């Protein structure tokens, strides 16, 4: 008999394109069918068949406190009792804006939206308006949501599906998106030398999290700051994943770099749909109704997302949380590294704070090209074995895994035990 997940998937495929509302959920890259989730609590998701999994996807990053954290649920419930959306300003938006501005020295004003995609597409519109220039530079393998300008050599589900550039975008428009190589300043300089009079902004994930986790090499981000300043272009840090993930603020706080604009999402919504973009006041004041750059949203700054986000940020402000997260992730990645080595399995594990990626790769992974040399079949086999044993890893090699505060030592120990078993289940190499 078919499992409930399989039955739902079969029904969904007749009703929803691909049976899912976001491609990366479909498990296509790992040769499996998606789980349909019934509920989630703490470090676990429980599917509609009653199977429980230790969850390292964490809704792709927002759930840094774990699923259904009592403080967050309490805040959402209290807000819901007062109405779910007003389409008018509310107190919680001001609180959220003030928390973001306080946490990010580069953000003097911030505008709330409903997703990371909205944040990044609005940020480049603003950058173009501010500079009077048209082109943007993005990096191969970086993903900034699904607006037209970004679906060129993009990461995440596009990398996984092997179609990094989406059809449906007029070729003339792609002329406005220039592609550089992550961790390669020379590739950026070359583009500025060719197009400098017309580059409005460089947008970058300061920690690349959508081709798996790839860390910036020393001086890369500072180099971007210097080059953009030299050419009067803006530097946009896409911190949708890294905002409040590694410290109370963004990766920019750790790197000591002030971008002109920052995009946020995920954690600031505490698991509800959210996005935000912010930066220097002189730039942000170009946005309507203060200025002429139009951007709007019926549900922007809605009280539920704001309440969930504010409750999450209040918890995170207790700084020791980041230390706990880092220690737990470190224990996990060290344990995994030992197990893979014992099994003679060549992997490169990139990690930072509570983020990690296991690349089935025999070299260091620090550029798009090395990412793409990973053994995706082997990752898929490992993913399937782990899932069978009750551990839910990102369902694609080119994604980042997250540890949450709800991942107790016991979860980490159990994950390592399961990884040992999973490695025994992998097909022997020929
Ligand atoms: N940035 C996430 C994937 N890397 C978004 C999740 C999605 O695309 O569904």
Coordinates of C-alpha atoms and ligand atoms in Angstrom, one line a residue:
X1 CA 0.0 0.0 0.0
X2 CA 1.2 3.5 -0.8
X3 CA 2.3 5.6 2.1
X4 CA 0.3 8.7 2.9
X5 CA 3.2 10.9 1.6
X6 CA 3.2 9.1 -1.7
X7 CA -0.6 9.3 -2.0
X8 CA -0.6 13.0 -1.3
X9 CA 2.3 13.5 -3.7
X10 CA 0.4 11.7 -6.4
X11 CA -2.7 13.8 -5.8
X12 CA -0.6 17.0 -5.6
X13 CA 1.1 16.3 -9.0
X14 CA -2.3 16.6 -10.7
X15 CA -3.0 19.9 -9.0
X16 CA 0.3 21.7 -8.4
X17 CA 3.2 21.9 -10.9
X18 CA 5.5 19.1 -9.9
X19 CA 3.4 18.5 -6.9
X20 CA 5.2 21.1 -4.8
X21 CA 5.1 24.8 -4.2
X22 CA 8.9 25.3 -4.4
X23 CA 11.1 23.1 -6.6
X24 CA 13.8 22.2 -4.0
X25 CA 11.2 20.3 -1.9
X26 CA 10.5 17.8 -4.6
X27 CA 13.5 15.6 -3.7
X28 CA 14.2 15.2 -7.4
X29 CA 17.9 15.7 -6.9
X30 CA 18.1 12.8 -4.5
X31 CA 16.0 10.4 -6.5
X32 CA 13.2 10.2 -4.0
X33 CA 9.7 11.4 -3.4
X34 CA 9.0 14.3 -1.0
X35 CA 7.9 13.9 2.5
X36 CA 4.6 15.5 3.3
X37 CA 4.9 17.0 6.8
X38 CA 2.1 16.7 9.4
X39 CA 3.8 18.6 12.2
X40 CA 7.1 19.7 13.7
X41 CA 8.4 20.2 17.1
X42 CA 11.9 21.2 18.4
X43 CA 14.5 19.5 16.3
X44 CA 12.0 17.1 14.6
X45 CA 9.6 17.0 11.7
X46 CA 7.0 14.3 11.7
X47 CA 5.5 13.2 8.3
X48 CA 1.9 12.3 7.5
X49 CA 2.8 8.6 8.0
X50 CA 4.0 9.3 11.6
X51 CA 7.7 9.0 10.9
X52 CA 9.9 11.4 12.9
X53 CA 13.1 12.9 11.5
X54 CA 15.9 15.0 13.0
X55 CA 15.6 18.0 10.8
X56 CA 18.7 19.8 9.5
X57 CA 16.7 21.7 6.8
X58 CA 14.9 23.8 9.4
X59 CA 12.6 25.3 6.7
X60 CA 15.7 26.3 4.8
X61 CA 17.0 28.5 7.6
X62 CA 14.4 30.5 9.4
X63 CA 14.0 28.1 12.4
X64 CA 17.1 28.9 14.3
X65 CA 15.3 28.3 17.6
X66 CA 13.8 25.0 16.3
X67 CA 10.2 24.2 15.3
X68 CA 7.3 25.6 17.3
X69 CA 9.4 27.4 19.9
X70 CA 7.0 28.2 22.7
X71 CA 7.9 31.9 22.9
X72 CA 7.4 32.3 19.1
X73 CA 4.1 30.4 19.2
X74 CA 2.9 32.4 22.1
X75 CA 3.7 35.7 20.3
X76 CA 2.0 34.5 17.1
X77 CA -1.1 33.4 19.0
X78 CA -1.3 36.7 20.9
X79 CA -0.9 38.6 17.6
X80 CA -3.5 36.5 15.8
X81 CA -6.1 37.2 18.5
X82 CA -5.7 40.9 17.6
X83 CA -6.2 40.3 13.8
X84 CA -4.0 38.8 11.2
X85 CA -3.4 41.7 8.8
X86 CA -4.5 45.3 8.8
X87 CA -2.9 46.7 5.6
X88 CA -2.1 49.6 7.8
X89 CA 0.9 50.4 10.0
X90 CA 1.2 48.6 13.4
X91 CA 3.4 48.9 16.5
X92 CA 5.3 45.6 15.8
X93 CA 6.7 46.9 12.5
X94 CA 8.4 49.8 14.3
X95 CA 9.8 47.4 16.9
X96 CA 11.1 45.1 14.1
X97 CA 12.7 48.0 12.2
X98 CA 14.3 49.3 15.3
X99 CA 15.8 45.9 16.2
X100 CA 17.2 45.5 12.7
X101 CA 18.7 49.0 12.6
X102 CA 20.2 48.5 16.0
X103 CA 21.7 45.1 15.0
X104 CA 23.2 46.2 11.6
X105 CA 25.4 49.3 11.7
X106 CA 25.0 49.7 8.0
X107 CA 21.2 49.9 8.1
X108 CA 19.7 53.3 9.0
X109 CA 16.3 52.6 7.5
X110 CA 14.6 49.3 6.6
X111 CA 11.5 48.4 4.5
X112 CA 9.6 45.1 5.3
X113 CA 8.4 42.9 2.5
X114 CA 7.2 39.3 2.3
X115 CA 10.1 37.2 0.9
X116 CA 13.7 37.3 0.2
X117 CA 12.9 37.5 -3.5
X118 CA 10.9 40.7 -3.0
X119 CA 13.8 42.1 -0.9
X120 CA 16.5 41.5 -3.5
X121 CA 14.4 42.6 -6.5
X122 CA 13.5 45.8 -4.7
X123 CA 17.1 46.4 -3.6
X124 CA 18.4 46.3 -7.2
X125 CA 15.6 48.6 -8.3
X126 CA 16.6 51.0 -5.6
X127 CA 20.3 50.7 -6.5
X128 CA 19.6 51.5 -10.1
X129 CA 17.5 54.5 -9.1
X130 CA 20.2 55.8 -6.7
X131 CA 23.1 55.4 -9.1
X132 CA 21.3 56.2 -12.4
X133 CA 23.1 53.0 -13.7
X134 CA 21.5 49.9 -15.1
X135 CA 23.7 46.8 -14.8
X136 CA 24.2 44.5 -11.8
X137 CA 26.9 42.0 -11.0
X138 CA 26.0 38.7 -9.4
X139 CA 28.1 35.6 -8.8
X140 CA 27.8 32.3 -10.5
X141 CA 26.1 29.8 -8.1
X142 CA 24.7 32.5 -5.8
X143 CA 20.9 32.6 -5.5
X144 CA 19.0 35.8 -4.7
X145 CA 15.4 34.5 -5.2
X146 CA 13.5 34.1 -8.4
X147 CA 13.1 37.6 -9.9
X148 CA 14.2 37.7 -13.6
X149 CA 17.4 39.6 -13.0
X150 CA 18.8 36.8 -10.8
X151 CA 17.9 33.7 -12.7
X152 CA 21.1 33.7 -14.6
X153 CA 23.8 31.1 -13.5
X154 CA 21.9 30.9 -10.2
X155 CA 22.3 28.5 -7.4
X156 CA 19.8 26.5 -5.2
X157 CA 17.1 24.6 -7.2
X158 CA 18.4 25.9 -10.5
X159 CA 21.8 24.3 -9.9
X160 CA 20.3 21.1 -8.8
X161 CA 18.0 20.9 -11.8
X162 CA 20.9 21.6 -14.1
X163 CA 19.2 24.7 -15.5
X164 CA 21.1 27.6 -13.8
X165 CA 19.5 30.1 -16.3
X166 CA 15.7 29.9 -16.5
X167 CA 13.8 30.3 -19.7
X168 CA 11.1 32.9 -19.8
X169 CA 13.4 35.9 -19.4
X170 CA 13.8 38.1 -22.5
X171 CA 17.5 37.9 -23.7
X172 CA 17.8 41.7 -23.7
X173 CA 17.2 41.7 -20.0
X174 CA 19.9 39.3 -19.2
X175 CA 22.3 41.9 -20.8
X176 CA 21.8 43.9 -17.5
X177 CA 23.0 41.0 -15.3
X178 CA 26.8 40.4 -15.4
X179 CA 28.2 37.3 -13.9
X180 CA 31.4 37.1 -11.9
X181 CA 33.1 34.2 -10.1
X182 CA 32.6 33.9 -6.3
X183 CA 36.0 34.4 -4.5
X184 CA 37.6 35.8 -7.7
X185 CA 38.1 39.6 -7.4
X186 CA 39.8 39.7 -10.8
X187 CA 36.6 38.6 -12.5
X188 CA 34.8 41.5 -10.8
X189 CA 37.5 44.0 -11.8
X190 CA 37.4 42.8 -15.4
X191 CA 33.6 43.5 -15.5
X192 CA 34.0 46.9 -14.0
X193 CA 36.7 47.7 -16.5
X194 CA 34.4 46.8 -19.4
X195 CA 31.1 48.2 -18.0
X196 CA 32.1 50.6 -15.2
X197 CA 30.0 53.5 -16.3
X198 CA 26.8 51.4 -16.1
X199 CA 27.1 49.1 -13.1
X200 CA 24.6 50.0 -10.4
X201 CA 25.5 47.3 -7.9
X202 CA 27.3 44.2 -7.0
X203 CA 25.0 41.8 -5.1
X204 CA 26.6 38.9 -3.2
X205 CA 25.7 36.3 -0.5
X206 CA 28.6 37.2 1.8
X207 CA 28.6 33.5 2.8
X208 CA 27.4 31.6 -0.3
X209 CA 24.7 29.3 0.9
X210 CA 22.9 28.2 -2.3
X211 CA 25.6 26.1 -4.0
X212 CA 26.1 24.3 -0.7
X213 CA 28.0 26.3 1.8
X214 CA 31.0 28.1 0.3
X215 CA 33.0 30.6 2.5
X216 CA 34.5 33.8 1.3
X217 CA 38.3 33.8 1.0
X218 CA 40.2 36.4 3.0
X219 CA 39.9 39.9 1.4
X220 CA 37.2 38.9 -1.1
X221 CA 34.4 40.9 0.6
X222 CA 36.6 43.8 1.4
X223 CA 37.8 43.7 -2.2
X224 CA 34.2 44.0 -3.3
X225 CA 33.7 47.0 -1.0
X226 CA 36.8 48.7 -2.4
X227 CA 35.9 48.1 -6.0
X228 CA 32.3 49.3 -5.7
X229 CA 33.4 52.4 -3.8
X230 CA 36.0 53.1 -6.5
X231 CA 33.4 52.9 -9.3
X232 CA 30.5 54.6 -7.4
X233 CA 28.5 51.5 -7.5
X234 CA 26.5 50.0 -4.5
X235 CA 27.5 46.9 -2.6
X236 CA 24.5 44.8 -1.7
X237 CA 24.9 42.0 0.9
X238 CA 22.2 39.4 0.5
X239 CA 21.9 38.2 4.1
X240 CA 18.6 36.4 3.7
X241 CA 20.3 33.3 5.0
X242 CA 23.0 34.8 7.1
X243 CA 21.0 37.6 8.8
X244 CA 20.9 36.7 12.5
X245 CA 22.2 33.2 11.7
X246 CA 25.9 33.6 12.9
X247 CA 25.7 36.6 15.2
X248 CA 23.1 39.1 16.4
X249 CA 23.3 41.0 13.1
X250 CA 24.7 39.9 9.8
X251 CA 27.9 38.3 8.5
X252 CA 28.8 41.9 7.8
X253 CA 29.2 42.5 11.5
X254 CA 31.7 39.7 11.7
X255 CA 33.6 40.7 8.6
X256 CA 33.6 44.4 9.6
X257 CA 32.3 45.6 6.2
X258 CA 29.5 48.0 5.6
X259 CA 27.5 47.3 2.5
X260 CA 25.3 50.0 1.1
X261 CA 22.2 47.8 1.1
X262 CA 21.3 44.6 2.9
X263 CA 18.6 42.1 2.1
X264 CA 17.1 40.0 4.9
X265 CA 14.4 37.3 5.3
X266 CA 14.1 33.9 6.9
X267 CA 15.1 34.3 10.6
X268 CA 13.5 37.8 11.0
X269 CA 10.1 36.2 10.3
X270 CA 10.5 33.5 12.9
X271 CA 9.1 30.9 10.4
X272 CA 6.4 33.2 8.8
X273 CA 6.8 34.7 5.4
X274 CA 9.0 37.8 5.5
X275 CA 11.7 39.8 3.8
X276 CA 13.3 43.2 4.3
X277 CA 15.8 45.5 2.7
X278 CA 17.7 48.3 4.3
X279 CA 20.7 50.6 4.2
X280 CA 21.9 54.1 4.3
X281 CA 19.1 56.7 4.8
X282 CA 20.0 58.7 1.7
X283 CA 19.4 55.6 -0.4
X284 CA 16.4 54.3 1.5
X285 CA 14.6 57.7 1.3
X286 CA 14.2 57.2 -2.4
X287 CA 11.5 54.6 -1.7
X288 CA 7.9 55.7 -2.0
X289 CA 6.1 57.4 -0.4
X290 CA 9.2 59.4 0.7
X291 CA 10.7 59.2 -2.8
X292 CA 9.8 58.1 -6.3
X293 CA 11.0 54.4 -6.3
X294 CA 7.8 52.4 -6.1
X295 CA 7.5 49.2 -4.0
X296 CA 4.5 48.1 -2.1
X297 CA 2.8 45.0 -0.5
X298 CA -0.6 44.2 1.0
X299 CA 0.8 41.9 3.7
X300 CA 4.2 43.7 4.2
X301 CA 4.9 44.2 7.9
X302 CA 1.9 42.1 8.9
X303 CA 1.5 41.7 12.6
X304 CA 1.9 37.9 12.7
X305 CA 5.2 37.8 10.9
X306 CA 6.4 40.8 12.9
X307 CA 5.4 39.2 16.2
X308 CA 7.1 35.9 15.3
X309 CA 10.2 37.7 14.2
X310 CA 10.4 40.0 17.2
X311 CA 10.0 37.1 19.6
X312 CA 12.8 35.2 17.7
X313 CA 15.2 38.2 17.8
X314 CA 14.5 38.8 21.5
X315 CA 15.7 35.2 22.2
X316 CA 18.7 35.6 19.9
X317 CA 19.8 38.7 21.6
X318 CA 20.9 36.6 24.5
X319 CA 24.3 36.3 22.8
X320 CA 25.2 32.9 24.3
X321 CA 22.8 31.2 21.9
X322 CA 25.2 31.6 19.1
X323 CA 28.0 30.0 21.1
X324 CA 25.8 27.0 21.9
X325 CA 24.8 26.7 18.2
X326 CA 28.4 26.8 17.1
X327 CA 29.5 24.2 19.6
X328 CA 26.8 21.8 18.6
X329 CA 27.5 22.2 14.9
X330 CA 31.2 21.8 15.5
X331 CA 30.6 18.5 17.4
X332 CA 28.4 17.3 14.5
X333 CA 30.9 18.2 11.7
X334 CA 33.9 16.9 13.6
X335 CA 32.0 13.6 14.2
X336 CA 31.0 13.4 10.6
X337 CA 34.5 14.1 9.4
X338 CA 35.8 11.2 11.5
X339 CA 33.1 8.8 10.3
X340 CA 33.7 9.7 6.6
X341 CA 37.4 9.3 7.0
X342 CA 37.0 5.9 8.8
X343 CA 34.8 4.8 5.9
X344 CA 37.3 5.9 3.3
X345 CA 34.8 8.3 1.9
X346 CA 36.3 11.5 0.4
X347 CA 34.3 14.5 1.5
X348 CA 34.8 18.2 2.1
X349 CA 32.8 19.6 5.0
X350 CA 32.4 23.4 4.9
X351 CA 30.9 24.9 8.1
X352 CA 30.5 28.1 9.9
X353 CA 28.6 28.7 13.1
X354 CA 25.4 26.6 12.8
X355 CA 25.7 26.1 9.0
X356 CA 27.3 23.2 7.2
X357 CA 27.5 21.3 3.9
X358 CA 29.0 17.9 3.3
X359 CA 30.3 17.9 -0.3
X360 CA 31.1 14.5 -1.7
X361 CA 34.3 15.9 -3.2
X362 CA 37.9 15.1 -2.9
X363 CA 39.2 18.7 -3.0
X364 CA 38.6 21.9 -1.1
X365 CA 35.3 23.5 -2.1
X366 CA 35.7 27.2 -2.5
X367 CA 34.5 28.1 -6.0
X368 CA 31.6 27.3 -8.2
X369 CA 33.8 25.0 -10.3
X370 CA 34.9 22.9 -7.3
X371 CA 31.3 22.8 -6.1
X372 CA 30.2 21.4 -9.5
X373 CA 32.8 18.6 -9.3
X374 CA 30.9 17.1 -6.3
X375 CA 29.5 13.6 -6.6
X376 CA 25.8 14.3 -6.5
X377 CA 24.9 10.6 -6.9
X378 CA 26.8 9.7 -3.8
X379 CA 25.3 12.6 -1.9
X380 CA 21.8 11.4 -3.0
X381 CA 22.6 7.8 -1.8
X382 CA 23.8 9.2 1.6
X383 CA 20.7 11.4 1.8
X384 CA 18.4 8.5 1.2
X385 CA 20.1 6.3 3.7
X386 CA 20.0 9.0 6.4
X387 CA 16.3 9.7 5.7
X388 CA 15.5 6.0 6.0
X389 CA 17.3 6.1 9.4
X390 CA 15.4 9.2 10.6
X391 CA 17.6 12.1 9.7
X392 CA 16.5 14.8 7.2
X393 CA 19.3 16.5 5.4
X394 CA 18.9 19.1 2.6
X395 CA 17.5 17.1 -0.3
X396 CA 20.3 18.3 -2.7
X397 CA 24.0 18.5 -2.7
X398 CA 23.9 22.2 -3.4
X399 CA 22.1 23.4 -0.3
X400 CA 23.2 24.3 3.3
X401 CA 22.2 22.4 6.4
X402 CA 21.3 24.2 9.6
X403 CA 21.6 23.3 13.3
X404 CA 19.0 24.9 15.5
X405 CA 18.9 25.6 19.2
X406 CA 16.5 22.7 19.6
X407 CA 19.2 20.2 18.4
X408 CA 20.3 18.8 21.7
X409 CA 23.5 16.8 22.3
X410 CA 21.3 13.7 22.1
X411 CA 20.2 14.7 18.6
X412 CA 23.8 15.2 17.5
X413 CA 24.8 11.8 19.0
X414 CA 22.0 10.1 17.3
X415 CA 22.7 11.8 14.0
X416 CA 26.3 10.6 14.2
X417 CA 25.2 7.0 15.0
X418 CA 22.8 7.1 12.0
X419 CA 25.6 8.5 9.7
X420 CA 27.8 5.6 10.7
X421 CA 25.0 3.2 9.7
X422 CA 24.2 5.2 6.5
X423 CA 27.8 5.0 5.4
X424 CA 27.6 1.2 5.7
X425 CA 24.6 1.2 3.5
X426 CA 26.3 3.2 0.6
X427 CA 27.0 1.1 -2.5
X428 CA 30.6 -0.1 -2.6
X429 CA 32.8 1.9 -5.0
X430 CA 33.7 -0.2 -8.0
Ligands
LIG1 N1 17.1 29.6 -0.3 C1 16.3 28.4 -0.2 C2 16.9 27.3 -1.0 N2 18.3 27.4 -1.0 C3 14.9 28.7 -0.5 C4 14.0 27.5 -0.4 C5 13.2 27.3 -1.7 O1 13.7 27.6 -2.7 O2 12.2 26.7 -1.5

